Amino acid sequence: MCTVLTLDQEKLFGRTMDFPPRTPWRLTFLPAGYRWRPASEEQPIDNRYAILGGMRLVSNHYLIGDGINAQGLVCAELFFPIAASYEQADSRKLTLTPQDFIHWVLASHATVREVIDDLENISVVKERWFDGVQYPFHWLLMDSTGTYGIEPLAGKLVVFKNVVGAYTNTPAYPVQIEKLNHYLGNDSASQFTTQTKTGLAKMSAQIIGRNSSDRFILAAQARWGSKISTVDGLKSFLQSVTIPKNDQHPHNYTHYQAIINQQTGEYSFYNQMTGKVTMDNIKERAQEKEIQRFE
C-alpha cells in the first residue's frame, strides 16, 4: 500500500498513493471559505485555509489523500487496517469519520501544535463516508518543526514525533521501529537510536519484499543510510516502491506519486495512470476563490 518519506531538513514530503479508488485521484485546489460537511455531522464547516492536494471527488464531496494548506501544514492519510481502534461518538464534540479527519486538519489549523491542542474537541469514529465505505487510516503531519504521526489505538488518538521520517501502513509506528531494529540486529527495541542510524548507514542487504515493514525499512535506509536530500533522490526512492498496474497487481497499485515542498508550497503530482506531471503552488494560489481540479 502507501509509502511516505519526509526529509525534515530539506522540508520535503514524498508519497506513493496505492489506495484503490472508485473515482480517480486528481491534484485539486480548495479555496479558503470552501464549505464542506463531515459525513457524520449535519452542520457544515468552512475552510479557514486553502488546500492543495491529491483528492477524489465522490458525489460532490472531496476525499483528501494528502495535501498542504496555505500556512504550510502538510497532512497525509495512509491505510491502517487491523490496528486501528477508534473512539465512541461524543455529543459534546465534533464527530469525524477517518476519511474526514485530514480535511479537518488542513482546513482549520496552521501548525501541528494547533492540531494537537484541538484533538480534545473531536471524536474520530468508525463510520462510513459518503461513498458508503469505512476505511481505517492513520495520519502523517509535517510543518516547519518536523514530522509527526497520529494513530488511532485502543480508542484514543496517539500523537508522536516521527523522527525516522518513514511511514507506511500496519503495524503501528513503535512496532515498525522494533522490526527495523530487529532487521538491523541491534537491541534498541522500539526506540530510534544512534545504534539504529549506524545500522542503517552500514546496511547492505537488499530487501526484495514490499510489505509494509519492508517499505518502512527501505524508507528509513533512504533517509539515514543513503542520506537522500534532493527532489530527484526522493523521486527515485518513490519509484523504487511504486507498484505498477499489471496482471499481478490488477487492484492494488500506485495511482500517483506526490512530492511537496513544505517551505515553498510547491506540489508535484505524478499521475501513474497517464504519465502526466502536474505542478502547482499553494502560496501562489492561496487567495483564489474558485475550486480548481487539474485533469
PDB file of C-alpha atoms in Angstrom:
ATOM      1  CA  MET A   1       0.000   0.000   0.000  1.00  0.00           C
ATOM      2  CA  CYS A   2       1.162   3.608   0.506  1.00  0.00           C
ATOM      3  CA  THR A   3       4.652   4.783   1.476  1.00  0.00           C
ATOM      4  CA  VAL A   4       5.712   8.206   2.813  1.00  0.00           C
ATOM      5  CA  LEU A   5       9.223   9.584   3.273  1.00  0.00           C
ATOM      6  CA  THR A   6       9.935  13.054   4.662  1.00  0.00           C
ATOM      7  CA  LEU A   7      13.202  14.980   4.667  1.00  0.00           C
ATOM      8  CA  ASP A   8      12.817  17.460   7.526  1.00  0.00           C
ATOM      9  CA  GLN A   9      15.992  19.432   6.866  1.00  0.00           C
ATOM     10  CA  GLU A  10      15.113  19.894   3.192  1.00  0.00           C
ATOM     11  CA  LYS A  11      11.386  20.437   4.007  1.00  0.00           C
ATOM     12  CA  LEU A  12      10.365  17.738   1.522  1.00  0.00           C
ATOM     13  CA  PHE A  13       7.484  15.263   1.678  1.00  0.00           C
ATOM     14  CA  GLY A  14       7.095  12.373  -0.762  1.00  0.00           C
ATOM     15  CA  ARG A  15       4.484   9.633  -1.021  1.00  0.00           C
ATOM     16  CA  THR A  16       3.017   6.918  -3.198  1.00  0.00           C
ATOM     17  CA  MET A  17      -0.755   6.583  -3.259  1.00  0.00           C
ATOM     18  CA  ASP A  18      -1.603   2.910  -3.635  1.00  0.00           C
ATOM     19  CA  PHE A  19      -5.107   3.064  -2.205  1.00  0.00           C
ATOM     20  CA  PRO A  20      -7.656   1.554  -4.658  1.00  0.00           C
ATOM     21  CA  PRO A  21     -10.222   4.233  -5.563  1.00  0.00           C
ATOM     22  CA  ARG A  22     -13.622   4.052  -7.155  1.00  0.00           C
ATOM     23  CA  THR A  23     -13.092   7.526  -8.617  1.00  0.00           C
ATOM     24  CA  PRO A  24      -9.780   8.935  -9.919  1.00  0.00           C
ATOM     25  CA  TRP A  25      -7.256  10.880  -7.870  1.00  0.00           C
ATOM     26  CA  ARG A  26      -6.528  14.393  -9.173  1.00  0.00           C
ATOM     27  CA  LEU A  27      -4.497  17.351  -7.956  1.00  0.00           C
ATOM     28  CA  THR A  28      -7.165  19.680  -6.558  1.00  0.00           C
ATOM     29  CA  PHE A  29      -7.300  23.167  -5.032  1.00  0.00           C
ATOM     30  CA  LEU A  30      -9.954  24.041  -2.442  1.00  0.00           C
ATOM     31  CA  PRO A  31     -10.093  27.761  -1.552  1.00  0.00           C
ATOM     32  CA  ALA A  32     -10.382  29.335   1.865  1.00  0.00           C
ATOM     33  CA  GLY A  33     -14.077  29.636   2.617  1.00  0.00           C
ATOM     34  CA  TYR A  34     -14.937  26.374   0.849  1.00  0.00           C
ATOM     35  CA  ARG A  35     -17.895  24.851   2.685  1.00  0.00           C
ATOM     36  CA  TRP A  36     -17.881  21.109   3.357  1.00  0.00           C
ATOM     37  CA  ARG A  37     -19.670  18.693   5.658  1.00  0.00           C
ATOM     38  CA  PRO A  38     -18.199  15.717   7.526  1.00  0.00           C
ATOM     39  CA  ALA A  39     -20.123  12.518   6.769  1.00  0.00           C
ATOM     40  CA  SER A  40     -21.075  12.095  10.428  1.00  0.00           C
ATOM     41  CA  GLU A  41     -22.264  15.674  11.015  1.00  0.00           C
ATOM     42  CA  GLU A  42     -25.195  17.789   9.852  1.00  0.00           C
ATOM     43  CA  GLN A  43     -23.507  21.164  10.251  1.00  0.00           C
ATOM     44  CA  PRO A  44     -21.048  22.302   7.554  1.00  0.00           C
ATOM     45  CA  ILE A  45     -17.525  23.627   8.114  1.00  0.00           C
ATOM     46  CA  ASP A  46     -15.910  26.497   6.218  1.00  0.00           C
ATOM     47  CA  ASN A  47     -12.243  26.130   5.296  1.00  0.00           C
ATOM     48  CA  ARG A  48     -10.149  28.630   7.217  1.00  0.00           C
ATOM     49  CA  TYR A  49      -7.216  27.900   4.919  1.00  0.00           C
ATOM     50  CA  ALA A  50      -6.912  26.995   1.245  1.00  0.00           C
ATOM     51  CA  ILE A  51      -5.763  23.420   0.488  1.00  0.00           C
ATOM     52  CA  LEU A  52      -3.827  21.919  -2.433  1.00  0.00           C
ATOM     53  CA  GLY A  53      -3.623  18.138  -2.620  1.00  0.00           C
ATOM     54  CA  GLY A  54      -4.384  14.771  -4.170  1.00  0.00           C
ATOM     55  CA  MET A  55      -8.145  14.269  -3.921  1.00  0.00           C
ATOM     56  CA  ARG A  56     -11.046  12.112  -5.054  1.00  0.00           C
ATOM     57  CA  LEU A  57     -14.432  13.598  -5.887  1.00  0.00           C
ATOM     58  CA  VAL A  58     -17.408  11.499  -4.765  1.00  0.00           C
ATOM     59  CA  SER A  59     -20.942  12.902  -5.141  1.00  0.00           C
ATOM     60  CA  ASN A  60     -19.663  16.481  -4.718  1.00  0.00           C
ATOM     61  CA  HIS A  61     -17.589  15.567  -1.644  1.00  0.00           C
ATOM     62  CA  TYR A  62     -13.788  15.706  -1.673  1.00  0.00           C
ATOM     63  CA  LEU A  63     -11.732  12.954  -0.077  1.00  0.00           C
ATOM     64  CA  ILE A  64      -8.191  14.198   0.530  1.00  0.00           C
ATOM     65  CA  GLY A  65      -5.343  11.695   0.311  1.00  0.00           C
ATOM     66  CA  ASP A  66      -2.668  14.232   1.132  1.00  0.00           C
ATOM     67  CA  GLY A  67      -2.156  17.968   0.856  1.00  0.00           C
ATOM     68  CA  ILE A  68      -0.643  21.215   2.040  1.00  0.00           C
ATOM     69  CA  ASN A  69      -2.566  24.247   3.231  1.00  0.00           C
ATOM     70  CA  ALA A  70      -1.795  27.930   2.799  1.00  0.00           C
ATOM     71  CA  GLN A  71       0.045  28.005   6.154  1.00  0.00           C
ATOM     72  CA  GLY A  72       2.450  25.234   5.143  1.00  0.00           C
ATOM     73  CA  LEU A  73       0.860  22.424   7.152  1.00  0.00           C
ATOM     74  CA  VAL A  74       1.135  19.059   5.365  1.00  0.00           C
ATOM     75  CA  CYS A  75      -1.023  16.009   6.126  1.00  0.00           C
ATOM     76  CA  ALA A  76      -1.388  12.563   4.549  1.00  0.00           C
ATOM     77  CA  GLU A  77      -3.660   9.627   5.319  1.00  0.00           C
ATOM     78  CA  LEU A  78      -2.460   6.031   4.966  1.00  0.00           C
ATOM     79  CA  PHE A  79      -4.285   2.713   5.243  1.00  0.00           C
ATOM     80  CA  PHE A  80      -4.088   1.258   8.776  1.00  0.00           C
ATOM     81  CA  PRO A  81      -6.086  -1.991   8.878  1.00  0.00           C
ATOM     82  CA  ILE A  82      -6.468  -4.280  11.910  1.00  0.00           C
ATOM     83  CA  ALA A  83      -4.535  -1.958  14.252  1.00  0.00           C
ATOM     84  CA  ALA A  84      -6.959   0.974  14.012  1.00  0.00           C
ATOM     85  CA  SER A  85      -9.271   1.357  17.009  1.00  0.00           C
ATOM     86  CA  TYR A  86     -11.494   4.420  17.027  1.00  0.00           C
ATOM     87  CA  GLU A  87     -13.441   6.324  19.662  1.00  0.00           C
ATOM     88  CA  GLN A  88     -17.122   6.375  20.509  1.00  0.00           C
ATOM     89  CA  ALA A  89     -19.117   9.384  19.375  1.00  0.00           C
ATOM     90  CA  ASP A  90     -19.407  12.166  21.969  1.00  0.00           C
ATOM     91  CA  SER A  91     -22.256  14.636  21.515  1.00  0.00           C
ATOM     92  CA  ARG A  92     -20.128  17.364  23.102  1.00  0.00           C
ATOM     93  CA  LYS A  93     -17.502  17.058  20.353  1.00  0.00           C
ATOM     94  CA  LEU A  94     -17.240  17.321  16.591  1.00  0.00           C
ATOM     95  CA  THR A  95     -17.621  13.801  15.166  1.00  0.00           C
ATOM     96  CA  LEU A  96     -15.395  12.854  12.229  1.00  0.00           C
ATOM     97  CA  THR A  97     -15.008   9.731  10.142  1.00  0.00           C
ATOM     98  CA  PRO A  98     -11.418   8.614   9.452  1.00  0.00           C
ATOM     99  CA  GLN A  99     -11.846   9.939   5.892  1.00  0.00           C
ATOM    100  CA  ASP A 100     -12.836  13.419   7.133  1.00  0.00           C
ATOM    101  CA  PHE A 101     -10.039  13.818   9.678  1.00  0.00           C
ATOM    102  CA  ILE A 102      -7.442  15.034   7.146  1.00  0.00           C
ATOM    103  CA  HIS A 103      -9.817  17.690   5.782  1.00  0.00           C
ATOM    104  CA  TRP A 104     -10.435  18.959   9.316  1.00  0.00           C
ATOM    105  CA  VAL A 105      -6.671  19.105   9.938  1.00  0.00           C
ATOM    106  CA  LEU A 106      -5.825  21.078   6.816  1.00  0.00           C
ATOM    107  CA  ALA A 107      -8.913  23.288   6.728  1.00  0.00           C
ATOM    108  CA  SER A 108      -8.681  24.596  10.283  1.00  0.00           C
ATOM    109  CA  HIS A 109      -5.062  24.543  11.514  1.00  0.00           C
ATOM    110  CA  ALA A 110      -1.830  26.369  10.747  1.00  0.00           C
ATOM    111  CA  THR A 111       0.601  24.106  12.634  1.00  0.00           C
ATOM    112  CA  VAL A 112       0.912  20.626  14.091  1.00  0.00           C
ATOM    113  CA  ARG A 113       0.785  22.183  17.556  1.00  0.00           C
ATOM    114  CA  GLU A 114      -2.641  23.641  16.780  1.00  0.00           C
ATOM    115  CA  VAL A 115      -3.874  20.225  15.640  1.00  0.00           C
ATOM    116  CA  ILE A 116      -2.617  18.533  18.812  1.00  0.00           C
ATOM    117  CA  ASP A 117      -4.249  21.173  21.029  1.00  0.00           C
ATOM    118  CA  ASP A 118      -7.557  20.769  19.172  1.00  0.00           C
ATOM    119  CA  LEU A 119      -7.776  16.952  19.328  1.00  0.00           C
ATOM    120  CA  GLU A 120      -9.675  17.111  22.610  1.00  0.00           C
ATOM    121  CA  ASN A 121     -12.560  18.741  20.741  1.00  0.00           C
ATOM    122  CA  ILE A 122     -13.164  15.908  18.238  1.00  0.00           C
ATOM    123  CA  SER A 123     -14.071  12.242  18.151  1.00  0.00           C
ATOM    124  CA  VAL A 124     -12.890  10.092  15.241  1.00  0.00           C
ATOM    125  CA  VAL A 125     -15.354   7.231  14.903  1.00  0.00           C
ATOM    126  CA  LYS A 126     -15.745   4.081  12.837  1.00  0.00           C
ATOM    127  CA  GLU A 127     -18.448   5.262  10.471  1.00  0.00           C
ATOM    128  CA  ARG A 128     -18.942   5.142   6.720  1.00  0.00           C
ATOM    129  CA  TRP A 129     -18.047   8.041   4.451  1.00  0.00           C
ATOM    130  CA  PHE A 130     -20.155   9.374   1.553  1.00  0.00           C
ATOM    131  CA  ASP A 131     -19.051   6.528  -0.717  1.00  0.00           C
ATOM    132  CA  GLY A 132     -20.651   4.027   1.664  1.00  0.00           C
ATOM    133  CA  VAL A 133     -17.302   2.669   2.873  1.00  0.00           C
ATOM    134  CA  GLN A 134     -15.394   2.999   6.152  1.00  0.00           C
ATOM    135  CA  TYR A 135     -11.629   2.815   5.768  1.00  0.00           C
ATOM    136  CA  PRO A 136      -9.131   2.584   8.653  1.00  0.00           C
ATOM    137  CA  PHE A 137      -6.490   5.324   8.440  1.00  0.00           C
ATOM    138  CA  HIS A 138      -3.605   6.788  10.383  1.00  0.00           C
ATOM    139  CA  TRP A 139      -2.016  10.129   9.550  1.00  0.00           C
ATOM    140  CA  LEU A 140       1.334  11.808   8.996  1.00  0.00           C
ATOM    141  CA  LEU A 141       1.705  15.541   9.589  1.00  0.00           C
ATOM    142  CA  MET A 142       4.567  17.886   8.754  1.00  0.00           C
ATOM    143  CA  ASP A 143       5.302  21.553   9.367  1.00  0.00           C
ATOM    144  CA  SER A 144       8.398  23.688   9.901  1.00  0.00           C
ATOM    145  CA  THR A 145       9.126  21.882  13.204  1.00  0.00           C
ATOM    146  CA  GLY A 146       9.348  18.406  11.668  1.00  0.00           C
ATOM    147  CA  THR A 147       7.329  15.240  11.027  1.00  0.00           C
ATOM    148  CA  TYR A 148       4.666  13.743  13.308  1.00  0.00           C
ATOM    149  CA  GLY A 149       2.199  10.878  13.340  1.00  0.00           C
ATOM    150  CA  ILE A 150      -1.297  10.347  14.734  1.00  0.00           C
ATOM    151  CA  GLU A 151      -2.567   6.791  15.206  1.00  0.00           C
ATOM    152  CA  PRO A 152      -5.983   5.577  16.472  1.00  0.00           C
ATOM    153  CA  LEU A 153      -5.002   2.979  19.068  1.00  0.00           C
ATOM    154  CA  ALA A 154      -7.160   1.486  21.842  1.00  0.00           C
ATOM    155  CA  GLY A 155      -9.853   4.097  21.266  1.00  0.00           C
ATOM    156  CA  LYS A 156      -7.521   7.072  21.541  1.00  0.00           C
ATOM    157  CA  LEU A 157      -5.583   9.278  19.111  1.00  0.00           C
ATOM    158  CA  VAL A 158      -1.889   8.786  19.897  1.00  0.00           C
ATOM    159  CA  VAL A 159       0.447  11.585  18.784  1.00  0.00           C
ATOM    160  CA  PHE A 160       4.203  11.186  18.356  1.00  0.00           C
ATOM    161  CA  LYS A 161       7.215  12.780  16.696  1.00  0.00           C
ATOM    162  CA  ASN A 162       8.131  10.702  13.654  1.00  0.00           C
ATOM    163  CA  VAL A 163      11.900  11.042  13.915  1.00  0.00           C
ATOM    164  CA  VAL A 164      12.519   8.365  11.281  1.00  0.00           C
ATOM    165  CA  GLY A 165      10.621  10.265   8.601  1.00  0.00           C
ATOM    166  CA  ALA A 166       9.192   6.987   7.264  1.00  0.00           C
ATOM    167  CA  TYR A 167       5.538   5.930   7.319  1.00  0.00           C
ATOM    168  CA  THR A 168       3.678   3.083   5.699  1.00  0.00           C
ATOM    169  CA  ASN A 169       0.752   1.001   6.975  1.00  0.00           C
ATOM    170  CA  THR A 170       0.086  -1.518   9.755  1.00  0.00           C
ATOM    171  CA  PRO A 171       1.669  -2.244  12.246  1.00  0.00           C
ATOM    172  CA  ALA A 172       1.800   0.838  14.471  1.00  0.00           C
ATOM    173  CA  TYR A 173       4.844   3.103  14.379  1.00  0.00           C
ATOM    174  CA  PRO A 174       6.610   1.746  17.518  1.00  0.00           C
ATOM    175  CA  VAL A 175       6.287  -1.797  16.175  1.00  0.00           C
ATOM    176  CA  GLN A 176       7.713  -0.703  12.830  1.00  0.00           C
ATOM    177  CA  ILE A 177      10.783   0.672  14.609  1.00  0.00           C
ATOM    178  CA  GLU A 178      11.085  -2.551  16.604  1.00  0.00           C
ATOM    179  CA  LYS A 179      11.003  -4.542  13.355  1.00  0.00           C
ATOM    180  CA  LEU A 180      13.597  -2.189  11.868  1.00  0.00           C
ATOM    181  CA  ASN A 181      15.952  -2.694  14.814  1.00  0.00           C
ATOM    182  CA  HIS A 182      15.430  -6.456  14.684  1.00  0.00           C
ATOM    183  CA  TYR A 183      16.310  -6.454  10.987  1.00  0.00           C
ATOM    184  CA  LEU A 184      19.471  -4.472  11.742  1.00  0.00           C
ATOM    185  CA  GLY A 185      20.386  -6.873  14.539  1.00  0.00           C
ATOM    186  CA  ASN A 186      20.519  -4.364  17.376  1.00  0.00           C
ATOM    187  CA  ASP A 187      18.849  -4.204  20.781  1.00  0.00           C
ATOM    188  CA  SER A 188      17.206  -0.766  20.598  1.00  0.00           C
ATOM    189  CA  ALA A 189      13.686  -2.307  20.697  1.00  0.00           C
ATOM    190  CA  SER A 190      11.100   0.332  19.728  1.00  0.00           C
ATOM    191  CA  GLN A 191      13.489   3.284  20.050  1.00  0.00           C
ATOM    192  CA  PHE A 192      15.163   5.019  17.115  1.00  0.00           C
ATOM    193  CA  THR A 193      18.709   5.396  18.441  1.00  0.00           C
ATOM    194  CA  THR A 194      22.234   6.175  17.324  1.00  0.00           C
ATOM    195  CA  GLN A 195      22.686   2.423  17.036  1.00  0.00           C
ATOM    196  CA  THR A 196      19.752   2.321  14.600  1.00  0.00           C
ATOM    197  CA  LYS A 197      21.219   5.135  12.494  1.00  0.00           C
ATOM    198  CA  THR A 198      24.612   3.399  12.422  1.00  0.00           C
ATOM    199  CA  GLY A 199      22.969   0.169  11.303  1.00  0.00           C
ATOM    200  CA  LEU A 200      21.112   1.956   8.500  1.00  0.00           C
ATOM    201  CA  ALA A 201      24.341   3.608   7.326  1.00  0.00           C
ATOM    202  CA  LYS A 202      26.027   0.193   7.127  1.00  0.00           C
ATOM    203  CA  MET A 203      23.012  -1.651   5.702  1.00  0.00           C
ATOM    204  CA  SER A 204      23.990  -3.574   2.588  1.00  0.00           C
ATOM    205  CA  ALA A 205      21.409  -6.340   2.221  1.00  0.00           C
ATOM    206  CA  GLN A 206      18.811  -5.879  -0.492  1.00  0.00           C
ATOM    207  CA  ILE A 207      15.174  -6.064   0.575  1.00  0.00           C
ATOM    208  CA  ILE A 208      13.176  -7.888  -2.056  1.00  0.00           C
ATOM    209  CA  GLY A 209       9.753  -7.754  -0.399  1.00  0.00           C
ATOM    210  CA  ARG A 210       7.414  -4.788  -0.447  1.00  0.00           C
ATOM    211  CA  ASN A 211       5.134  -5.350   2.523  1.00  0.00           C
ATOM    212  CA  SER A 212       4.519  -2.522   4.987  1.00  0.00           C
ATOM    213  CA  SER A 213       7.550  -3.247   7.189  1.00  0.00           C
ATOM    214  CA  ASP A 214       9.818  -3.829   4.174  1.00  0.00           C
ATOM    215  CA  ARG A 215       8.888  -0.415   2.793  1.00  0.00           C
ATOM    216  CA  PHE A 216       9.350   1.221   6.206  1.00  0.00           C
ATOM    217  CA  ILE A 217      12.900  -0.167   6.366  1.00  0.00           C
ATOM    218  CA  LEU A 218      13.612   0.927   2.793  1.00  0.00           C
ATOM    219  CA  ALA A 219      12.382   4.451   3.550  1.00  0.00           C
ATOM    220  CA  ALA A 220      14.468   4.644   6.724  1.00  0.00           C
ATOM    221  CA  GLN A 221      17.549   3.462   4.846  1.00  0.00           C
ATOM    222  CA  ALA A 222      16.974   6.012   2.072  1.00  0.00           C
ATOM    223  CA  ARG A 223      16.956   8.858   4.579  1.00  0.00           C
ATOM    224  CA  TRP A 224      19.526   7.737   7.140  1.00  0.00           C
ATOM    225  CA  GLY A 225      21.727   5.392   5.094  1.00  0.00           C
ATOM    226  CA  SER A 226      21.759   6.778   1.566  1.00  0.00           C
ATOM    227  CA  LYS A 227      21.015  10.247   3.009  1.00  0.00           C
ATOM    228  CA  ILE A 228      18.983  11.412   0.042  1.00  0.00           C
ATOM    229  CA  SER A 229      18.481  15.162   0.186  1.00  0.00           C
ATOM    230  CA  THR A 230      17.059  16.288  -3.172  1.00  0.00           C
ATOM    231  CA  VAL A 231      13.808  16.119  -5.088  1.00  0.00           C
ATOM    232  CA  ASP A 232      15.488  13.818  -7.616  1.00  0.00           C
ATOM    233  CA  GLY A 233      16.626  11.489  -4.840  1.00  0.00           C
ATOM    234  CA  LEU A 234      13.165  11.470  -3.291  1.00  0.00           C
ATOM    235  CA  LYS A 235      11.551  10.794  -6.667  1.00  0.00           C
ATOM    236  CA  SER A 236      13.951   7.895  -7.263  1.00  0.00           C
ATOM    237  CA  PHE A 237      13.034   6.378  -3.901  1.00  0.00           C
ATOM    238  CA  LEU A 238       9.304   6.693  -4.615  1.00  0.00           C
ATOM    239  CA  GLN A 239       9.836   4.939  -7.911  1.00  0.00           C
ATOM    240  CA  SER A 240      11.529   2.048  -6.095  1.00  0.00           C
ATOM    241  CA  VAL A 241       8.375   1.379  -4.030  1.00  0.00           C
ATOM    242  CA  THR A 242       5.854   2.122  -6.785  1.00  0.00           C
ATOM    243  CA  ILE A 243       3.540  -0.783  -7.660  1.00  0.00           C
ATOM    244  CA  PRO A 244       2.740  -0.985 -11.388  1.00  0.00           C
ATOM    245  CA  LYS A 245      -0.734  -1.809 -12.620  1.00  0.00           C
ATOM    246  CA  ASN A 246      -0.430  -5.186 -14.349  1.00  0.00           C
ATOM    247  CA  ASP A 247      -1.749  -8.752 -14.250  1.00  0.00           C
ATOM    248  CA  GLN A 248      -0.022  -9.314 -10.892  1.00  0.00           C
ATOM    249  CA  HIS A 249      -1.461  -6.077  -9.444  1.00  0.00           C
ATOM    250  CA  PRO A 250      -4.888  -5.512 -11.023  1.00  0.00           C
ATOM    251  CA  HIS A 251      -6.363  -3.799  -7.941  1.00  0.00           C
ATOM    252  CA  ASN A 252      -3.622  -2.641  -5.540  1.00  0.00           C
ATOM    253  CA  TYR A 253      -1.220  -0.460  -7.494  1.00  0.00           C
ATOM    254  CA  THR A 254       0.218   3.053  -7.365  1.00  0.00           C
ATOM    255  CA  HIS A 255      -2.179   5.696  -8.690  1.00  0.00           C
ATOM    256  CA  TYR A 256       0.080   8.686  -8.135  1.00  0.00           C
ATOM    257  CA  GLN A 257       3.291   9.867  -6.569  1.00  0.00           C
ATOM    258  CA  ALA A 258       3.428  13.230  -4.805  1.00  0.00           C
ATOM    259  CA  ILE A 259       6.267  15.492  -3.727  1.00  0.00           C
ATOM    260  CA  ILE A 260       5.531  18.560  -1.601  1.00  0.00           C
ATOM    261  CA  ASN A 261       7.963  21.290  -0.637  1.00  0.00           C
ATOM    262  CA  GLN A 262       6.634  22.319   2.763  1.00  0.00           C
ATOM    263  CA  GLN A 263       8.615  25.560   2.741  1.00  0.00           C
ATOM    264  CA  THR A 264       7.832  26.876  -0.748  1.00  0.00           C
ATOM    265  CA  GLY A 265       4.333  25.401  -1.050  1.00  0.00           C
ATOM    266  CA  GLU A 266       5.004  23.602  -4.328  1.00  0.00           C
ATOM    267  CA  TYR A 267       3.116  20.356  -5.002  1.00  0.00           C
ATOM    268  CA  SER A 268       4.140  17.952  -7.798  1.00  0.00           C
ATOM    269  CA  PHE A 269       1.550  15.320  -8.770  1.00  0.00           C
ATOM    270  CA  TYR A 270       2.860  12.389 -10.840  1.00  0.00           C
ATOM    271  CA  ASN A 271      -0.116  10.530 -12.331  1.00  0.00           C
ATOM    272  CA  GLN A 272       0.954   6.902 -12.736  1.00  0.00           C
ATOM    273  CA  MET A 273      -2.066   6.109 -14.922  1.00  0.00           C
ATOM    274  CA  THR A 274      -1.380   8.742 -17.589  1.00  0.00           C
ATOM    275  CA  GLY A 275       2.277   9.657 -17.058  1.00  0.00           C
ATOM    276  CA  LYS A 276       1.259  13.311 -16.720  1.00  0.00           C
ATOM    277  CA  VAL A 277       3.036  15.561 -14.209  1.00  0.00           C
ATOM    278  CA  THR A 278       1.068  18.469 -12.731  1.00  0.00           C
ATOM    279  CA  MET A 279       2.674  21.127 -10.557  1.00  0.00           C
ATOM    280  CA  ASP A 280       1.079  23.934  -8.596  1.00  0.00           C
ATOM    281  CA  ASN A 281       1.863  26.143  -5.606  1.00  0.00           C
ATOM    282  CA  ILE A 282      -0.455  26.737  -2.662  1.00  0.00           C
ATOM    283  CA  LYS A 283       1.197  30.014  -1.694  1.00  0.00           C
ATOM    284  CA  GLU A 284       0.742  31.453  -5.180  1.00  0.00           C
ATOM    285  CA  ARG A 285      -2.879  30.258  -5.399  1.00  0.00           C
ATOM    286  CA  ALA A 286      -3.980  30.851  -1.798  1.00  0.00           C
ATOM    287  CA  GLN A 287      -6.065  33.963  -2.461  1.00  0.00           C
ATOM    288  CA  GLU A 288      -8.084  32.468  -5.317  1.00  0.00           C
ATOM    289  CA  LYS A 289     -11.767  31.835  -4.682  1.00  0.00           C
ATOM    290  CA  GLU A 290     -12.634  29.051  -7.120  1.00  0.00           C
ATOM    291  CA  ILE A 291     -12.091  25.291  -6.882  1.00  0.00           C
ATOM    292  CA  GLN A 292      -9.504  24.046  -9.365  1.00  0.00           C
ATOM    293  CA  ARG A 293      -9.371  20.353 -10.306  1.00  0.00           C
ATOM    294  CA  PHE A 294      -6.473  19.535 -12.578  1.00  0.00           C
ATOM    295  CA  GLU A 295      -7.099  16.848 -15.201  1.00  0.00           C
TER     296      GLU A 295
END
